[in-house]
Coordinates of N, CA and C in Angstrom, one line a residue:
M1 N 84.1 85.4 98.3 CA 85.4 86.0 97.9 C 85.4 86.3 96.4
M2 N 85.9 87.4 96.0 CA 85.9 87.8 94.6 C 87.1 87.0 93.9
D3 N 86.9 86.8 92.6 CA 87.9 86.3 91.8 C 88.9 87.5 91.5
P4 N 90.2 87.3 91.9 CA 91.1 88.3 91.6 C 91.2 88.9 90.2
K5 N 90.9 88.1 89.2 CA 90.9 88.5 87.8 C 89.8 89.6 87.6
Q6 N 88.8 89.6 88.5 CA 87.7 90.5 88.3 C 87.8 91.7 89.2
M7 N 88.8 91.8 90.0 CA 89.1 92.9 91.0 C 89.8 94.0 90.3
T8 N 89.5 95.2 90.7 CA 90.3 96.4 90.2 C 91.7 96.4 90.7
D9 N 92.6 97.1 90.1 CA 93.9 97.2 90.6 C 94.0 97.7 92.1
E10 N 93.1 98.6 92.4 CA 93.1 99.2 93.8 C 92.6 98.1 94.7
Q11 N 91.7 97.3 94.4 CA 91.2 96.2 95.2 C 92.3 95.1 95.4
L12 N 93.0 94.8 94.4 CA 94.1 93.9 94.5 C 95.2 94.4 95.5
V13 N 95.6 95.6 95.3 CA 96.6 96.2 96.2 C 96.1 96.2 97.6
D14 N 94.8 96.6 97.8 CA 94.3 96.6 99.2 C 94.3 95.2 99.8
A15 N 93.9 94.2 99.0 CA 93.9 92.8 99.4 C 95.3 92.4 99.8
W16 N 96.3 92.7 99.0 CA 97.7 92.4 99.3 C 98.2 93.0 100.6
D17 N 97.7 94.3 100.8 CA 98.2 95.0 102.0 C 97.6 94.3 103.3
K18 N 96.6 93.5 103.2 CA 96.0 92.9 104.3 C 96.6 91.5 104.6
V19 N 97.5 91.1 103.7 CA 98.2 89.8 104.0 C 99.1 89.9 105.2
E20 N 98.9 89.0 106.1 CA 99.7 89.1 107.3 C 100.9 88.1 107.3
D21 N 100.8 87.0 106.6 CA 101.9 86.0 106.5 C 102.3 85.7 105.1
G22 N 103.2 86.5 104.6 CA 103.6 86.4 103.2 C 104.3 85.1 102.8
E23 N 104.7 84.3 103.9 CA 105.4 83.0 103.6 C 104.4 81.9 103.5
N24 N 103.2 82.1 104.0 CA 102.2 81.0 104.0 C 100.9 81.6 103.4
L25 N 100.9 81.8 102.1 CA 99.7 82.4 101.4 C 98.6 81.4 101.3
S26 N 97.3 81.9 101.5 CA 96.1 81.1 101.1 C 96.0 81.1 99.6
D27 N 95.2 80.2 99.1 CA 94.9 80.1 97.7 C 94.5 81.5 97.1
F28 N 93.6 82.2 97.9 CA 93.1 83.5 97.4 C 94.3 84.5 97.4
E29 N 95.1 84.5 98.4 CA 96.2 85.5 98.5 C 97.2 85.2 97.3
Q30 N 97.5 83.9 97.0 CA 98.3 83.6 95.9 C 97.8 84.0 94.6
A31 N 96.4 83.9 94.5 CA 95.8 84.3 93.2 C 95.9 85.8 93.1
V32 N 95.8 86.5 94.2 CA 95.9 88.0 94.2 C 97.3 88.4 93.8
I33 N 98.3 87.8 94.3 CA 99.7 88.2 93.9 C 100.0 87.8 92.5
D34 N 99.4 86.7 92.1 CA 99.6 86.3 90.7 C 99.0 87.3 89.7
E35 N 97.8 87.8 90.1 CA 97.1 88.8 89.2 C 97.9 90.1 89.3
I36 N 98.4 90.5 90.4 CA 99.2 91.7 90.5 C 100.4 91.6 89.6
E37 N 101.1 90.5 89.6 CA 102.2 90.3 88.8 C 101.8 90.3 87.3
R38 N 100.7 89.6 87.0 CA 100.3 89.6 85.6 C 100.0 91.0 85.0
R39 N 99.4 91.8 85.9 CA 99.1 93.2 85.4 C 100.3 94.1 85.6
N40 N 101.4 93.7 86.2 CA 102.6 94.5 86.4 C 102.2 95.7 87.3
I41 N 101.4 95.5 88.3 CA 101.0 96.6 89.2 C 102.2 96.8 90.2
D42 N 102.6 98.1 90.4 CA 103.6 98.4 91.3 C 103.0 98.5 92.7
L43 N 103.6 97.7 93.6 CA 103.2 97.8 95.0 C 104.1 98.8 95.7

């Protein structure tokens, strides 16, 4: 699995779109949303 900090904006959004349970995030999913927020990417 890629490090979210090394993913493109498009890859991050795509990864977030695949999250099925937003209430119980995996460590990877949490890292993805943290990076999306850090970059101020609009979902």
